[in-house]
Amino acid sequence: MNMLIELSILLLLAVLAGSMVFFSFVMAPLIHIKLDAPVAARFIRAVFPWYYLVVIVLAAAAALLLAADSLLLALVMAAVALAGVYLHLWLMPRINRWRDKGKEGDDAAQKRFDAGHRLSVLINGVQLLAVLAVIVLFVLPSGI
């Protein structure tokens, strides 16, 4: 494989992993700690779509570049991108609606919000682990 392509793949994967770690373990907690609840909620709703777009674009680009070298790793990154699409276009809008209804006193909506939020955190964690695994497997001398 061309060294420029290899470096591009590593850069995409590193930026993606770094972005996911930074947002999940630095930004999101700080937003909730440092901002009042209404401001934090509006800010999170404004930031999450961009976060998922970054995940989708970087994972898809890595999948495309990996396809020439390792179909397995490319498929893993494509799955990361598709999970981002699911979160961005399907789950997050529902989570937001359930949260709004829950704040209005709808207990069923609040339970759906709680479950949806847990699911989004789980998916995001699996995505991050997948990206880290792809990094490790890509740099192994034997390759896959």
GROMACS .gro file of N, CA, C and O in nm, residues 16 49-62 77 80-89 127:
model
  108
   16LEU      N    1  -1.030   1.069   1.443
   16LEU     CA    2  -1.160   1.018   1.482
   16LEU      C    3  -1.158   0.970   1.627
   16LEU      O    4  -1.244   1.010   1.708
   49PRO      N    5  -2.528   1.703   1.669
   49PRO     CA    6  -2.534   1.678   1.523
   49PRO      C    7  -2.398   1.693   1.456
   49PRO      O    8  -2.363   1.615   1.367
   50TRP      N    9  -2.320   1.791   1.499
   50TRP     CA   10  -2.187   1.811   1.441
   50TRP      C   11  -2.093   1.698   1.481
   50TRP      O   12  -2.011   1.653   1.400
   51TYR      N   13  -2.104   1.655   1.604
   51TYR     CA   14  -2.022   1.543   1.650
   51TYR      C   15  -2.048   1.419   1.563
   51TYR      O   16  -1.954   1.355   1.516
   52TYR      N   17  -2.175   1.388   1.543
   52TYR     CA   18  -2.206   1.270   1.462
   52TYR      C   19  -2.164   1.287   1.318
   52TYR      O   20  -2.119   1.191   1.254
   53LEU      N   21  -2.172   1.407   1.264
   53LEU     CA   22  -2.125   1.430   1.127
   53LEU      C   23  -1.975   1.406   1.116
   53LEU      O   24  -1.928   1.347   1.018
   54VAL      N   25  -1.901   1.450   1.216
   54VAL     CA   26  -1.756   1.426   1.216
   54VAL      C   27  -1.728   1.275   1.219
   54VAL      O   28  -1.646   1.225   1.142
   55VAL      N   29  -1.799   1.202   1.305
   55VAL     CA   30  -1.781   1.057   1.313
   55VAL      C   31  -1.814   0.992   1.179
   55VAL      O   32  -1.738   0.909   1.129
   56ILE      N   33  -1.926   1.032   1.120
   56ILE     CA   34  -1.969   0.973   0.993
   56ILE      C   35  -1.867   0.998   0.883
   56ILE      O   36  -1.826   0.905   0.813
   57VAL      N   37  -1.825   1.122   0.868
   57VAL     CA   38  -1.734   1.158   0.758
   57VAL      C   39  -1.597   1.092   0.775
   57VAL      O   40  -1.544   1.033   0.680
   58LEU      N   41  -1.540   1.100   0.895
   58LEU     CA   42  -1.407   1.041   0.916
   58LEU      C   43  -1.411   0.889   0.904
   58LEU      O   44  -1.320   0.829   0.845
   59ALA      N   45  -1.514   0.826   0.960
   59ALA     CA   46  -1.522   0.679   0.951
   59ALA      C   47  -1.545   0.634   0.808
   59ALA      O   48  -1.485   0.536   0.763
   60ALA      N   49  -1.629   0.705   0.734
   60ALA     CA   50  -1.655   0.669   0.594
   60ALA      C   51  -1.529   0.687   0.509
   60ALA      O   52  -1.496   0.602   0.425
   61ALA      N   53  -1.458   0.797   0.532
   61ALA     CA   54  -1.333   0.820   0.457
   61ALA      C   55  -1.231   0.711   0.488
   61ALA      O   56  -1.165   0.658   0.398
   62ALA      N   57  -1.219   0.675   0.616
   62ALA     CA   58  -1.126   0.567   0.653
   62ALA      C   59  -1.169   0.435   0.589
   62ALA      O   60  -1.084   0.359   0.541
   77MET      N   61  -1.511  -0.001   0.979
   77MET     CA   62  -1.524   0.145   0.975
   77MET      C   63  -1.654   0.188   0.907
   77MET      O   64  -1.714   0.288   0.947
   80VAL      N   65  -1.908   0.168   1.171
   80VAL     CA   66  -1.898   0.284   1.260
   80VAL      C   67  -1.969   0.404   1.197
   80VAL      O   68  -2.047   0.475   1.262
   81ALA      N   69  -1.947   0.424   1.067
   81ALA     CA   70  -2.012   0.534   0.997
   81ALA      C   71  -2.164   0.514   0.994
   81ALA      O   72  -2.240   0.609   1.019
   82LEU      N   73  -2.209   0.394   0.964
   82LEU     CA   74  -2.353   0.367   0.959
   82LEU      C   75  -2.418   0.382   1.096
   82LEU      O   76  -2.532   0.431   1.106
   83ALA      N   77  -2.348   0.342   1.201
   83ALA     CA   78  -2.402   0.364   1.336
   83ALA      C   79  -2.415   0.513   1.364
   83ALA      O   80  -2.511   0.557   1.427
   84GLY      N   81  -2.320   0.591   1.314
   84GLY     CA   82  -2.329   0.736   1.327
   84GLY      C   83  -2.449   0.792   1.254
   84GLY      O   84  -2.518   0.882   1.304
   85VAL      N   85  -2.476   0.739   1.136
   85VAL     CA   86  -2.594   0.783   1.060
   85VAL      C   87  -2.721   0.750   1.139
   85VAL      O   88  -2.811   0.833   1.151
   86TYR      N   89  -2.728   0.629   1.193
   86TYR     CA   90  -2.844   0.588   1.273
   86TYR      C   91  -2.863   0.682   1.392
   86TYR      O   92  -2.973   0.729   1.419
   87LEU      N   93  -2.754   0.710   1.464
   87LEU     CA   94  -2.763   0.799   1.580
   87LEU      C   95  -2.804   0.939   1.539
   87LEU      O   96  -2.890   1.001   1.602
   88HIS      N   97  -2.744   0.989   1.433
   88HIS     CA   98  -2.768   1.127   1.389
   88HIS      C   99  -2.909   1.147   1.334
   88HIS      O  100  -2.975   1.244   1.369
   89LEU      N  101  -2.952   1.056   1.249
   89LEU     CA  102  -3.078   1.078   1.177
   89LEU      C  103  -3.200   1.013   1.243
   89LEU      O  104  -3.312   1.058   1.220
  127GLN      N  105  -1.857   0.209   1.909
  127GLN     CA  106  -1.791   0.274   1.796
  127GLN      C  107  -1.646   0.308   1.833
  127GLN      O  108  -1.555   0.283   1.754
   0.00000   0.00000   0.00000
